[in-house]
Amino acid sequence: QCEMLFSSLHYLHKRAGMVQVTSSIPVTQQNSEAEGADAFSLRTRDIATDICRQAKKIDTLIESLPGASVAEGDQEEEFQELNRANEQATAELQQADQQARALRDRLSMILKDIADKSGKN
């Protein structure tokens, strides 16, 4: 979208003909790259149509975002619920980590005992 806007502005800047707006300020230099009035008018209509089409696409994308139509209070409640679920998952993960470390330590001790007994025979 940014490229489209940039190229549209570049076109309008480079291809616009100089037009006298008031009689007190004359046009002193014409734009050598300017297009004819009809071609320029047609192209500017195309640019406006493209910009409107892109704006509609952006609006559609925004409307499809999750929670875009949910009230702020409902979003806060959902956030709190997700936060509680996250805290519970963290606690379960920490418990599983402690159990895994305890099993690792126990296995380490058993393997060390086996190695010690094997070395004595």
Coordinates of C-alpha atoms in Angstrom, one line a residue, residues 32-88:
S32 CA 7.9 19.4 -19.6
E33 CA 6.8 15.9 -18.5
A34 CA 3.2 16.9 -18.1
E35 CA 0.5 14.8 -19.7
G36 CA -2.5 16.2 -21.6
A37 CA -5.4 17.2 -19.4
D38 CA -7.6 14.3 -20.6
A39 CA -5.0 11.6 -20.0
F40 CA -4.0 13.1 -16.7
S41 CA -7.7 13.3 -15.6
L42 CA -8.3 9.7 -16.6
R43 CA -5.1 8.5 -14.8
T44 CA -6.0 10.4 -11.6
R45 CA -9.4 8.8 -11.6
D46 CA -7.7 5.4 -11.9
I47 CA -5.4 6.2 -9.0
A48 CA -8.3 7.3 -6.9
T49 CA -10.2 4.1 -7.7
D50 CA -7.1 2.0 -6.8
I51 CA -6.7 3.9 -3.5
C52 CA -10.3 3.4 -2.6
R53 CA -10.0 -0.3 -3.5
Q54 CA -7.0 -0.7 -1.2
A55 CA -8.7 1.2 1.6
K56 CA -11.7 -1.2 1.3
K57 CA -9.3 -4.2 1.5
I58 CA -7.7 -2.7 4.6
D59 CA -11.1 -2.1 6.2
T60 CA -12.0 -5.7 5.5
L61 CA -8.8 -7.0 7.0
I62 CA -9.3 -4.9 10.1
E63 CA -12.9 -6.1 10.5
S64 CA -11.7 -9.7 10.3
L65 CA -9.2 -9.2 13.2
P66 CA -10.2 -11.3 16.2
G67 CA -11.8 -9.2 18.9
A68 CA -12.4 -6.2 16.7
S69 CA -16.1 -6.3 17.3
V70 CA -15.9 -7.3 21.0
A71 CA -16.6 -4.7 23.7
E72 CA -13.7 -3.6 25.8
G73 CA -15.1 -5.1 28.9
D74 CA -15.4 -8.5 27.2
Q75 CA -11.9 -8.2 25.9
E76 CA -10.6 -7.5 29.4
E77 CA -12.5 -10.5 30.7
E78 CA -11.1 -12.7 28.0
F79 CA -7.6 -11.4 28.7
Q80 CA -8.0 -12.2 32.4
E81 CA -9.2 -15.7 31.5
L82 CA -6.2 -16.2 29.2
N83 CA -3.9 -14.9 31.9
R84 CA -5.2 -17.4 34.4
A85 CA -4.8 -20.2 31.9
N86 CA -1.3 -19.1 31.3
E87 CA -0.5 -19.0 35.0
Q88 CA -1.9 -22.5 35.4

